[in-house]
């Protein structure tokens, strides 16, 4: 959502650990957990506290989006007082334990399941969403929200988090390399088959066997890069009803990962920022390509989110490289990876109506314009705003910003811990990381690796209540 969004990924594990250890002590406080069900008249007034992490929203410029959102909400409900606080997440565990967390607080998509289902620290928003959807003056149309981002806030079929930013993966590319290879510029409807052909034709091998240019650079050990392959060939990698992981049980999941690994084995993709060590032919191939020069050696480069675009643009500009953006390629069963963070209502809030109203106001046109315009802004999450330009980067008016709102019907949650308990998701993530390390150190059996991950993950899931 803003310049510092990338930092939140690094700190997810810390937050998850902090949150996980505290909820057993909730019983020491007399506050009562609210169910989220509406009983009687809904009155939106009083005072609520909005708790934001100071590391994610560092500096006034990055906090502008929050203040714009709150200001817009208060124009709807002038009698509501919203206390904004930007605090150290290192102290949040104690606050959860003492039940004095803000009525509305920040969380990311990987925390929804555990915080909603395991720890019961989030209030369901379904009843209030239905209520405010019937209030024309509120301006809420939940059908206008991109389904992929709505789903990021769900757990066990109920809505707990409202996403604030569009974190889908795209690619930037070097236009000069495309021209030199005689290739047309890629378009947002390109397919995985197209991507493979581009990567092959854009990979240049020197006389010593070392690459002088690589077709693409991708951060392999991020689940947004491999979850689409779990799904893209018709597979379903987890069964949340029966609580089972099906990485090899579902042959189409296996097919997808084998497809991905096949391209990696052809050395058409550089594993950017994965701290890989290379053996054999891989060491020779990537001898001259590294994280420091990937900007000038990779023709196509993964972009984790819109939040990273300004920094990426500056890198290209510093090298004098002409560039643009293209959407994530489409699979046989399209699955465009998306992620986000957002806000939920603390299940021990003393003002559920006002808290729910503030959170759900993000999904109104007014809320989207407020939180995604100007400093700290991001891509709006409503289909009705798809063709708006208020969120574009003013310094780069001619770039393909449509890449960030293309193929919106194919968005899927891309973090494994969005779908399963974190302890299960971590087994999958660590196993996939090892799979790629084994690959670049020599050889790997995709089926054996996935089978091991599946077994360990299912054993862990079976022990959870």
CSV table of C-alpha atoms in Angstrom, one decimal:
chain,number,residue,atom,x,y,z
A,1,UNK,CA,0.0,0.0,0.0
A,2,UNK,CA,2.9,2.3,0.7
A,3,UNK,CA,6.6,2.5,0.3
A,4,UNK,CA,7.2,0.4,3.4
A,5,UNK,CA,4.7,-2.4,2.7
A,6,UNK,CA,7.5,-4.8,1.8
A,7,UNK,CA,8.6,-4.7,5.5
A,8,UNK,CA,5.4,-6.2,6.7
A,9,UNK,CA,6.2,-9.5,5.0
A,10,UNK,CA,9.4,-9.8,7.0
A,11,UNK,CA,7.6,-9.3,10.2
A,12,UNK,CA,4.7,-11.6,9.8
A,13,UNK,CA,6.3,-14.4,11.6
A,14,UNK,CA,7.1,-12.2,14.6
A,15,UNK,CA,3.6,-11.0,14.8
A,16,UNK,CA,2.1,-14.5,14.4
A,17,UNK,CA,4.3,-15.8,17.2
A,18,UNK,CA,3.3,-12.9,19.4
A,19,UNK,CA,-0.3,-13.3,18.8
A,20,UNK,CA,-0.3,-17.1,19.2
A,21,UNK,CA,1.2,-17.1,22.7
A,22,UNK,CA,-1.2,-14.8,24.4
A,23,UNK,CA,-4.8,-15.8,23.9
A,24,UNK,CA,-4.8,-18.5,26.6
A,25,UNK,CA,-4.8,-15.8,29.2
A,26,UNK,CA,-7.9,-14.0,27.9
A,27,UNK,CA,-10.0,-15.4,30.8
A,28,UNK,CA,-8.4,-13.1,33.4
A,29,UNK,CA,-10.3,-10.0,32.1
A,30,UNK,CA,-14.0,-9.5,32.6
A,31,UNK,CA,-14.7,-8.1,29.1
A,32,UNK,CA,-17.1,-10.2,27.0
A,33,UNK,CA,-16.4,-11.5,23.5
A,34,UNK,CA,-18.9,-10.1,21.0
A,35,UNK,CA,-20.4,-12.4,18.4
A,36,UNK,CA,-20.9,-10.0,15.6
A,37,UNK,CA,-24.6,-10.7,15.4
A,38,UNK,CA,-26.8,-7.7,15.4
A,39,UNK,CA,-29.3,-7.5,18.2
A,40,UNK,CA,-31.7,-4.5,18.2
A,41,UNK,CA,-31.0,-1.1,16.7
A,42,UNK,CA,-27.6,-0.3,15.2
A,43,UNK,CA,-26.4,3.0,16.5
A,44,UNK,CA,-23.1,4.2,15.1
A,45,UNK,CA,-21.7,6.7,17.6
A,46,UNK,CA,-19.3,6.9,20.6
A,47,UNK,CA,-15.6,6.4,20.6
A,48,UNK,CA,-13.4,3.7,18.9
A,49,UNK,CA,-9.6,3.2,18.8
A,50,UNK,CA,-7.9,2.4,15.5
A,51,UNK,CA,-4.6,0.6,16.1
A,52,UNK,CA,-2.0,0.6,13.3
A,53,UNK,CA,1.6,-0.7,13.3
A,54,UNK,CA,4.1,2.1,13.3
A,55,UNK,CA,6.6,0.1,11.3
A,56,UNK,CA,4.2,-0.4,8.4
A,57,UNK,CA,3.0,3.3,8.6
A,58,UNK,CA,6.3,5.0,9.3
A,59,UNK,CA,6.2,8.8,8.8
A,60,UNK,CA,3.5,11.3,8.1
A,61,UNK,CA,3.4,10.6,4.3
A,62,UNK,CA,2.7,6.9,4.8
A,63,UNK,CA,0.1,7.7,7.4
A,64,UNK,CA,-1.8,10.0,5.1
A,65,UNK,CA,-3.9,7.2,3.7
A,66,UNK,CA,-5.2,6.2,7.2
A,67,UNK,CA,-6.0,9.8,8.1
A,68,UNK,CA,-7.8,10.3,4.8
A,69,UNK,CA,-9.9,7.1,5.5
A,70,UNK,CA,-10.8,8.2,9.0
A,71,UNK,CA,-11.7,11.7,7.8
A,72,UNK,CA,-14.0,10.3,5.2
A,73,UNK,CA,-15.6,8.0,7.7
A,74,UNK,CA,-16.1,10.9,10.2
A,75,UNK,CA,-17.9,12.9,7.5
A,76,UNK,CA,-20.4,10.1,7.4
A,77,UNK,CA,-20.6,9.8,11.2
A,78,UNK,CA,-19.5,13.1,12.8
A,79,UNK,CA,-20.6,11.9,16.2
A,80,UNK,CA,-18.1,9.1,16.2
A,81,UNK,CA,-14.7,9.9,17.7
A,82,UNK,CA,-11.8,7.8,16.2
A,83,UNK,CA,-8.6,7.7,18.1
A,84,UNK,CA,-5.7,6.8,15.8
A,85,UNK,CA,-2.7,5.2,17.4
A,86,UNK,CA,0.5,4.0,15.7
A,87,UNK,CA,2.2,1.6,18.0
A,88,UNK,CA,5.0,-1.0,18.3
A,89,UNK,CA,3.7,-4.4,17.4
A,90,UNK,CA,6.1,-5.9,19.9
A,91,UNK,CA,3.7,-4.7,22.6
A,92,UNK,CA,0.5,-6.1,20.9
A,93,UNK,CA,0.7,-9.5,22.5
A,94,UNK,CA,0.4,-8.0,26.0
A,95,UNK,CA,-2.5,-5.9,24.8
A,96,UNK,CA,-4.3,-8.8,23.4
A,97,UNK,CA,-3.8,-10.6,26.6
A,98,UNK,CA,-5.2,-7.7,28.6
A,99,UNK,CA,-8.1,-7.3,26.2
A,100,UNK,CA,-7.2,-3.6,25.6
A,101,UNK,CA,-6.4,-3.9,21.9
A,102,UNK,CA,-7.9,-1.2,19.7
A,103,UNK,CA,-11.5,-1.7,18.6
A,104,UNK,CA,-10.2,-1.9,15.0
A,105,UNK,CA,-6.7,-3.2,14.4
A,106,UNK,CA,-4.3,-4.1,11.6
A,107,UNK,CA,-3.5,-7.6,10.5
A,108,UNK,CA,-2.4,-9.3,7.3
A,109,UNK,CA,-4.0,-12.1,5.3
A,110,UNK,CA,-1.8,-14.8,6.8
A,111,UNK,CA,-3.1,-14.1,10.2
A,112,UNK,CA,-6.8,-14.2,9.5
A,113,UNK,CA,-7.3,-18.0,10.0
A,114,UNK,CA,-5.5,-18.2,13.3
A,115,UNK,CA,-6.8,-15.0,14.8
A,116,UNK,CA,-10.4,-15.7,13.7
A,117,UNK,CA,-10.7,-19.5,14.3
A,118,UNK,CA,-7.9,-20.6,16.6
A,119,UNK,CA,-7.7,-17.6,18.9
A,120,UNK,CA,-11.2,-16.1,18.3
A,121,UNK,CA,-9.8,-12.5,18.5
A,122,UNK,CA,-11.7,-11.2,15.5
A,123,UNK,CA,-15.4,-10.4,15.4
A,124,UNK,CA,-17.3,-11.7,12.3
A,125,UNK,CA,-18.4,-8.9,10.0
A,126,UNK,CA,-21.1,-10.7,8.0
A,127,UNK,CA,-24.1,-9.3,9.8
A,128,UNK,CA,-22.9,-5.8,9.8
A,129,UNK,CA,-22.0,-6.1,6.1
A,130,UNK,CA,-25.5,-7.2,5.3
A,131,UNK,CA,-26.9,-4.4,7.4
A,132,UNK,CA,-24.8,-1.6,5.9
A,133,UNK,CA,-25.4,-2.9,2.4
A,134,UNK,CA,-29.1,-2.1,2.8
A,135,UNK,CA,-28.3,1.5,3.9
A,136,UNK,CA,-28.0,3.4,0.6
A,137,UNK,CA,-26.3,6.4,2.3
A,138,UNK,CA,-23.5,4.1,3.5
A,139,UNK,CA,-22.6,3.1,-0.1
A,140,UNK,CA,-21.6,-0.5,0.5
A,141,UNK,CA,-21.9,-3.1,-2.3
A,142,UNK,CA,-20.0,-6.2,-1.3
A,143,UNK,CA,-20.5,-7.7,-4.8
A,144,UNK,CA,-18.4,-4.8,-6.1
A,145,UNK,CA,-15.3,-6.1,-4.1
A,146,UNK,CA,-12.9,-8.2,-6.1
A,147,UNK,CA,-13.7,-11.8,-4.9
A,148,UNK,CA,-10.0,-12.7,-4.5
A,149,UNK,CA,-9.5,-9.9,-2.0
A,150,UNK,CA,-12.8,-10.5,-0.2
A,151,UNK,CA,-11.7,-14.1,0.2
A,152,UNK,CA,-8.5,-13.0,1.9
A,153,UNK,CA,-10.6,-11.8,4.8
A,154,UNK,CA,-12.6,-15.0,5.1
A,155,UNK,CA,-12.2,-18.0,7.4
A,156,UNK,CA,-14.6,-20.9,7.6
A,157,UNK,CA,-17.0,-19.1,5.3
A,158,UNK,CA,-17.2,-15.9,7.4
A,159,UNK,CA,-15.7,-12.4,6.8
A,160,UNK,CA,-13.3,-11.3,9.5
A,161,UNK,CA,-10.9,-8.9,7.7
A,162,UNK,CA,-11.4,-6.1,5.2
A,163,UNK,CA,-8.4,-5.8,2.9
A,164,UNK,CA,-7.1,-2.4,2.2
A,165,UNK,CA,-4.6,-2.9,-0.6
A,166,UNK,CA,-4.1,-4.8,-3.8
A,167,UNK,CA,-1.0,-7.0,-3.5
A,168,UNK,CA,-1.2,-9.1,-6.5
A,169,UNK,CA,2.0,-10.1,-8.3
A,170,UNK,CA,2.8,-8.7,-11.7
A,171,UNK,CA,6.0,-8.5,-13.8
A,172,UNK,CA,8.1,-5.6,-15.1
A,173,UNK,CA,10.0,-6.1,-18.3
A,174,UNK,CA,12.9,-4.6,-20.2
A,175,UNK,CA,11.5,-3.3,-23.5
A,176,UNK,CA,14.9,-3.0,-25.2
A,177,UNK,CA,15.5,-6.7,-24.6
A,178,UNK,CA,12.1,-7.6,-26.1
A,179,UNK,CA,12.9,-5.5,-29.2
A,180,UNK,CA,16.4,-7.0,-29.5
A,181,UNK,CA,14.9,-10.5,-29.4
A,182,UNK,CA,12.3,-9.6,-32.0
A,183,UNK,CA,9.4,-10.2,-29.6
A,184,UNK,CA,6.3,-8.1,-29.3
A,185,UNK,CA,5.6,-6.5,-25.9
A,186,UNK,CA,3.7,-8.9,-23.7
A,187,UNK,CA,0.0,-8.1,-23.0
A,188,UNK,CA,-2.1,-8.7,-19.9
A,189,UNK,CA,-3.9,-11.7,-21.5
A,190,UNK,CA,-0.7,-13.6,-22.1
A,191,UNK,CA,-0.6,-17.2,-20.9
A,192,UNK,CA,1.9,-19.4,-19.1
A,193,UNK,CA,2.7,-21.0,-22.5
A,194,UNK,CA,3.5,-17.5,-23.8
A,195,UNK,CA,5.6,-16.8,-20.7
A,196,UNK,CA,7.7,-19.9,-21.3
A,197,UNK,CA,8.3,-19.0,-24.9
A,198,UNK,CA,9.4,-15.5,-23.9
A,199,UNK,CA,11.7,-16.7,-21.2
A,200,UNK,CA,13.3,-19.2,-23.6
A,201,UNK,CA,13.9,-16.6,-26.3
A,202,UNK,CA,15.1,-14.0,-23.9
A,203,UNK,CA,17.7,-16.3,-22.3
A,204,UNK,CA,21.2,-15.7,-23.8
A,205,UNK,CA,24.1,-18.2,-23.1
A,206,UNK,CA,27.7,-17.1,-23.5
A,207,UNK,CA,30.4,-19.2,-25.1
A,208,UNK,CA,31.5,-20.4,-21.7
A,209,UNK,CA,28.1,-21.7,-20.8
A,210,UNK,CA,27.3,-18.8,-18.4
A,211,UNK,CA,24.2,-16.7,-19.0
A,212,UNK,CA,24.7,-13.2,-20.1
A,213,UNK,CA,20.9,-12.6,-20.0
A,214,UNK,CA,18.2,-14.5,-18.3
A,215,UNK,CA,14.6,-14.7,-19.5
A,216,UNK,CA,13.0,-14.0,-16.1
A,217,UNK,CA,13.8,-13.5,-12.4
A,218,UNK,CA,11.4,-14.8,-9.8
A,219,UNK,CA,11.6,-15.1,-6.1
A,220,UNK,CA,10.8,-18.8,-6.0
A,221,UNK,CA,10.4,-19.4,-2.2
A,222,UNK,CA,7.5,-17.0,-1.9
A,223,UNK,CA,4.2,-19.0,-1.9
A,224,UNK,CA,2.6,-16.5,-4.4
A,225,UNK,CA,5.0,-18.0,-6.9
A,226,UNK,CA,4.1,-21.6,-6.5
A,227,UNK,CA,0.5,-21.6,-5.2
A,228,UNK,CA,-0.7,-20.6,-8.8
A,229,UNK,CA,1.0,-23.8,-10.0
A,230,UNK,CA,-0.9,-25.8,-7.3
A,231,UNK,CA,-4.1,-24.5,-8.8
A,232,UNK,CA,-3.3,-23.6,-12.4
A,233,UNK,CA,-3.7,-27.1,-13.9
A,234,UNK,CA,-6.9,-28.0,-12.2
A,235,UNK,CA,-5.6,-29.0,-8.8
A,236,UNK,CA,-6.8,-28.3,-5.3
A,237,UNK,CA,-3.9,-28.4,-2.8
A,238,UNK,CA,-5.9,-28.4,0.4
A,239,UNK,CA,-9.3,-29.7,1.6
A,240,UNK,CA,-10.4,-27.3,4.4
A,241,UNK,CA,-13.5,-29.3,5.1
A,242,UNK,CA,-11.7,-32.6,5.8
A,243,UNK,CA,-8.5,-30.8,6.9
A,244,UNK,CA,-6.2,-32.5,4.4
A,245,UNK,CA,-3.3,-31.3,2.3
A,246,UNK,CA,-3.3,-32.9,-1.2
A,247,UNK,CA,-0.1,-32.0,-3.0
A,248,UNK,CA,0.4,-35.4,-4.5
A,249,UNK,CA,-3.0,-37.0,-3.7
A,250,UNK,CA,-4.3,-34.5,-6.3
A,251,UNK,CA,-2.3,-35.4,-9.5
A,252,UNK,CA,-3.0,-32.0,-11.0
A,253,UNK,CA,-1.2,-30.2,-8.2
A,254,UNK,CA,1.8,-32.5,-8.8
A,255,UNK,CA,1.5,-31.7,-12.5
A,256,UNK,CA,1.6,-28.0,-11.9
A,257,UNK,CA,4.8,-28.1,-9.8
A,258,UNK,CA,6.5,-30.4,-12.2
A,259,UNK,CA,5.7,-28.0,-15.0
A,260,UNK,CA,7.3,-25.1,-13.0
A,261,UNK,CA,10.4,-27.1,-12.1
A,262,UNK,CA,10.8,-28.1,-15.8
A,263,UNK,CA,11.3,-24.4,-16.7
A,264,UNK,CA,13.6,-23.9,-13.8
A,265,UNK,CA,15.7,-26.8,-15.0
A,266,UNK,CA,16.0,-25.2,-18.4
A,267,UNK,CA,17.7,-22.3,-16.6
A,268,UNK,CA,15.3,-19.7,-18.1
A,269,UNK,CA,14.5,-18.3,-14.7
A,270,UNK,CA,16.9,-16.8,-12.2
A,271,UNK,CA,15.9,-17.5,-8.6
A,272,UNK,CA,16.1,-13.9,-7.4
A,273,UNK,CA,16.7,-13.2,-3.7
A,274,UNK,CA,16.3,-16.8,-2.5
A,275,UNK,CA,19.9,-17.2,-1.1
A,276,UNK,CA,20.4,-20.2,-3.3
A,277,UNK,CA,23.7,-22.0,-3.7
A,278,UNK,CA,24.3,-23.6,-7.0
A,279,UNK,CA,25.8,-26.9,-8.0
A,280,UNK,CA,26.9,-28.4,-11.3
A,281,UNK,CA,25.5,-26.8,-14.4
A,282,UNK,CA,23.5,-24.3,-12.4
A,283,UNK,CA,26.7,-22.8,-10.9
A,284,UNK,CA,28.1,-22.3,-14.4
A,285,UNK,CA,24.8,-20.9,-15.8
A,286,UNK,CA,24.3,-18.3,-13.1
A,287,UNK,CA,28.0,-17.4,-12.6
A,288,UNK,CA,27.5,-13.8,-13.9
A,289,UNK,CA,23.9,-13.2,-12.7
A,290,UNK,CA,23.2,-12.1,-9.2
A,291,UNK,CA,20.8,-10.1,-7.1
A,292,UNK,CA,22.9,-6.9,-7.6
A,293,UNK,CA,22.7,-7.0,-11.4
A,294,UNK,CA,19.4,-8.6,-12.0
A,295,UNK,CA,18.0,-5.2,-13.0
A,296,UNK,CA,20.1,-5.2,-16.1
A,297,UNK,CA,20.4,-9.0,-16.8
A,298,UNK,CA,16.8,-10.2,-16.4
A,299,UNK,CA,14.3,-9.4,-19.2
A,300,UNK,CA,11.2,-10.1,-17.1
A,301,UNK,CA,11.2,-9.4,-13.4
A,302,UNK,CA,8.7,-10.4,-10.8
A,303,UNK,CA,7.0,-7.4,-9.0
A,304,UNK,CA,5.6,-8.4,-5.7
A,305,UNK,CA,2.9,-5.6,-5.5
A,306,UNK,CA,2.0,-2.2,-6.6
A,307,UNK,CA,3.7,-0.9,-3.5
A,308,UNK,CA,7.1,-1.8,-4.9
A,309,UNK,CA,6.5,-0.1,-8.3
A,310,UNK,CA,8.0,3.3,-7.5
A,311,UNK,CA,11.2,1.7,-6.2
A,312,UNK,CA,11.4,-0.6,-9.2
A,313,UNK,CA,10.8,2.3,-11.6
A,314,UNK,CA,13.7,4.3,-10.0
A,315,UNK,CA,16.0,1.3,-10.5
A,316,UNK,CA,15.2,1.1,-14.2
A,317,UNK,CA,15.6,4.9,-14.6
A,318,UNK,CA,19.0,4.8,-12.9
A,319,UNK,CA,20.1,2.3,-15.5
A,320,UNK,CA,18.6,4.1,-18.4
A,321,UNK,CA,16.3,1.1,-19.1
A,322,UNK,CA,13.0,1.5,-20.9
A,323,UNK,CA,10.4,-0.7,-19.1
A,324,UNK,CA,6.8,-1.4,-18.5
A,325,UNK,CA,4.4,-3.7,-16.5
A,326,UNK,CA,2.5,-6.8,-17.5
A,327,UNK,CA,0.0,-8.9,-15.6
A,328,UNK,CA,0.7,-12.3,-14.2
A,329,UNK,CA,0.3,-14.9,-17.0
A,330,UNK,CA,-2.9,-17.0,-17.2
A,331,UNK,CA,-2.9,-20.7,-16.6
A,332,UNK,CA,-5.2,-23.4,-17.9
A,333,UNK,CA,-7.2,-22.8,-14.8
A,334,UNK,CA,-6.4,-19.1,-14.2
A,335,UNK,CA,-5.0,-18.3,-10.7
A,336,UNK,CA,-3.5,-14.9,-10.3
A,337,UNK,CA,-1.8,-14.7,-6.9
A,338,UNK,CA,-3.0,-11.9,-4.6
A,339,UNK,CA,-2.3,-10.9,-1.1
A,340,UNK,CA,-3.1,-8.0,1.2
A,341,UNK,CA,-3.3,-6.7,4.7
A,342,UNK,CA,-6.3,-4.9,6.2
A,343,UNK,CA,-8.3,-4.4,9.4
A,344,UNK,CA,-10.6,-6.3,11.6
A,345,UNK,CA,-12.7,-5.7,14.7
A,346,UNK,CA,-11.4,-6.9,18.0
A,347,UNK,CA,-13.8,-9.5,19.4
A,348,UNK,CA,-13.7,-7.8,22.8
A,349,UNK,CA,-14.7,-4.4,21.5
A,350,UNK,CA,-17.1,-2.3,23.5
A,351,UNK,CA,-18.4,-0.6,20.4
A,352,UNK,CA,-19.0,-3.2,17.7
A,353,UNK,CA,-21.4,-1.1,15.6
A,354,UNK,CA,-19.0,1.8,15.1
A,355,UNK,CA,-16.0,-0.5,14.8
A,356,UNK,CA,-17.7,-2.5,12.1
A,357,UNK,CA,-18.9,0.6,10.3
A,358,UNK,CA,-15.3,2.0,10.2
A,359,UNK,CA,-13.9,-1.3,8.8
A,360,UNK,CA,-16.6,-1.8,6.2
A,361,UNK,CA,-16.4,1.8,5.0
A,362,UNK,CA,-13.1,0.7,3.3
A,363,UNK,CA,-15.2,-1.2,0.8
A,364,UNK,CA,-17.2,1.9,-0.3
A,365,UNK,CA,-16.2,4.0,-3.2
A,366,UNK,CA,-15.6,6.9,-0.8
A,367,UNK,CA,-13.4,4.7,1.4
A,368,UNK,CA,-11.4,3.4,-1.5
A,369,UNK,CA,-10.8,6.9,-2.9
A,370,UNK,CA,-9.7,8.1,0.5
A,371,UNK,CA,-7.3,5.2,1.5
A,372,UNK,CA,-5.8,4.7,-2.0
A,373,UNK,CA,-5.3,8.2,-3.2
A,374,UNK,CA,-2.1,10.2,-2.9
A,375,UNK,CA,0.6,9.4,-0.4
A,376,UNK,CA,0.5,5.8,0.7
A,377,UNK,CA,-2.1,4.9,-1.9
A,378,UNK,CA,-2.6,1.6,-3.6
A,379,UNK,CA,-4.9,-0.1,-6.2
A,380,UNK,CA,-8.6,0.2,-5.5
A,381,UNK,CA,-10.4,-3.1,-4.8
A,382,UNK,CA,-13.7,-2.3,-6.3
A,383,UNK,CA,-14.7,-3.3,-9.8
A,384,UNK,CA,-16.6,0.0,-10.2
A,385,UNK,CA,-13.3,1.9,-9.9
A,386,UNK,CA,-11.3,-0.3,-12.3
A,387,UNK,CA,-10.9,2.4,-14.9
A,388,UNK,CA,-10.1,5.2,-12.5
A,389,UNK,CA,-6.7,6.7,-12.5
A,390,UNK,CA,-6.5,8.5,-9.1
A,391,UNK,CA,-4.1,5.8,-7.8
A,392,UNK,CA,-1.6,5.9,-10.7
A,393,UNK,CA,2.0,7.1,-10.1
A,394,UNK,CA,2.1,10.7,-11.5
A,395,UNK,CA,5.8,10.4,-12.4
A,396,UNK,CA,5.1,7.5,-14.8
A,397,UNK,CA,1.8,8.3,-16.6
A,398,UNK,CA,2.4,6.2,-19.7
A,399,UNK,CA,3.0,2.9,-18.0
A,400,UNK,CA,0.6,0.0,-18.1
A,401,UNK,CA,-1.3,0.5,-14.9
A,402,UNK,CA,-4.0,-1.8,-16.2
A,403,UNK,CA,-1.8,-4.7,-15.4
A,404,UNK,CA,-2.7,-4.2,-11.7
A,405,UNK,CA,-6.5,-4.5,-12.4
A,406,UNK,CA,-6.3,-7.1,-15.3
A,407,UNK,CA,-7.8,-10.5,-14.9
A,408,UNK,CA,-9.4,-9.6,-11.6
A,409,UNK,CA,-11.8,-12.5,-11.8
A,410,UNK,CA,-8.9,-14.9,-11.5
A,411,UNK,CA,-7.5,-13.6,-8.2
A,412,UNK,CA,-6.8,-16.3,-5.6
A,413,UNK,CA,-5.2,-16.1,-2.1
A,414,UNK,CA,-1.5,-16.8,-2.6
A,415,UNK,CA,-0.2,-17.4,0.9
A,416,UNK,CA,-0.5,-21.0,2.1
A,417,UNK,CA,-1.3,-19.7,5.6
A,418,UNK,CA,-4.3,-17.9,4.2
A,419,UNK,CA,-6.0,-21.3,3.7
A,420,UNK,CA,-4.7,-23.4,6.6
A,421,UNK,CA,-3.5,-23.0,10.2
A,422,UNK,CA,-0.1,-21.3,10.3
A,423,UNK,CA,1.7,-24.4,11.8
A,424,UNK,CA,0.5,-26.4,8.8
A,425,UNK,CA,1.2,-23.6,6.3
A,426,UNK,CA,4.8,-23.2,7.7
A,427,UNK,CA,5.5,-26.9,7.0
A,428,UNK,CA,4.4,-26.4,3.4
A,429,UNK,CA,6.4,-23.2,3.0
A,430,UNK,CA,9.6,-24.7,4.5
A,431,UNK,CA,9.2,-27.8,2.5
A,432,UNK,CA,8.9,-25.9,-0.8
A,433,UNK,CA,11.9,-23.8,0.1
A,434,UNK,CA,13.9,-27.0,0.6
A,435,UNK,CA,12.6,-28.4,-2.7
A,436,UNK,CA,14.0,-25.4,-4.6
A,437,UNK,CA,17.3,-25.6,-2.7
A,438,UNK,CA,17.6,-29.3,-3.5
A,439,UNK,CA,16.9,-28.5,-7.1
A,440,UNK,CA,19.7,-26.0,-7.5
A,441,UNK,CA,22.2,-28.2,-5.6
A,442,UNK,CA,21.8,-31.0,-8.0
A,443,UNK,CA,18.6,-32.8,-8.5
A,444,UNK,CA,15.2,-33.3,-6.9
A,445,UNK,CA,12.2,-35.6,-7.1
A,446,UNK,CA,9.2,-33.3,-7.2
A,447,UNK,CA,6.9,-36.1,-6.3
A,448,UNK,CA,9.0,-37.3,-3.3
A,449,UNK,CA,9.4,-33.8,-2.0
A,450,UNK,CA,5.7,-33.0,-2.2
A,451,UNK,CA,4.8,-36.4,-0.7
A,452,UNK,CA,7.0,-35.6,2.3
A,453,UNK,CA,5.5,-32.2,2.7
A,454,UNK,CA,2.0,-33.6,2.4
A,455,UNK,CA,2.6,-36.3,5.0
A,456,UNK,CA,4.2,-33.9,7.6
A,457,UNK,CA,1.5,-31.3,7.1
A,458,UNK,CA,-1.4,-33.8,7.5
A,459,UNK,CA,0.2,-35.3,10.6
A,460,UNK,CA,0.4,-31.8,12.1
A,461,UNK,CA,-3.1,-30.8,11.0
A,462,UNK,CA,-4.6,-34.0,12.5
A,463,UNK,CA,-3.3,-33.0,16.0
A,464,UNK,CA,-5.1,-29.6,15.9
A,465,UNK,CA,-8.5,-29.1,17.4
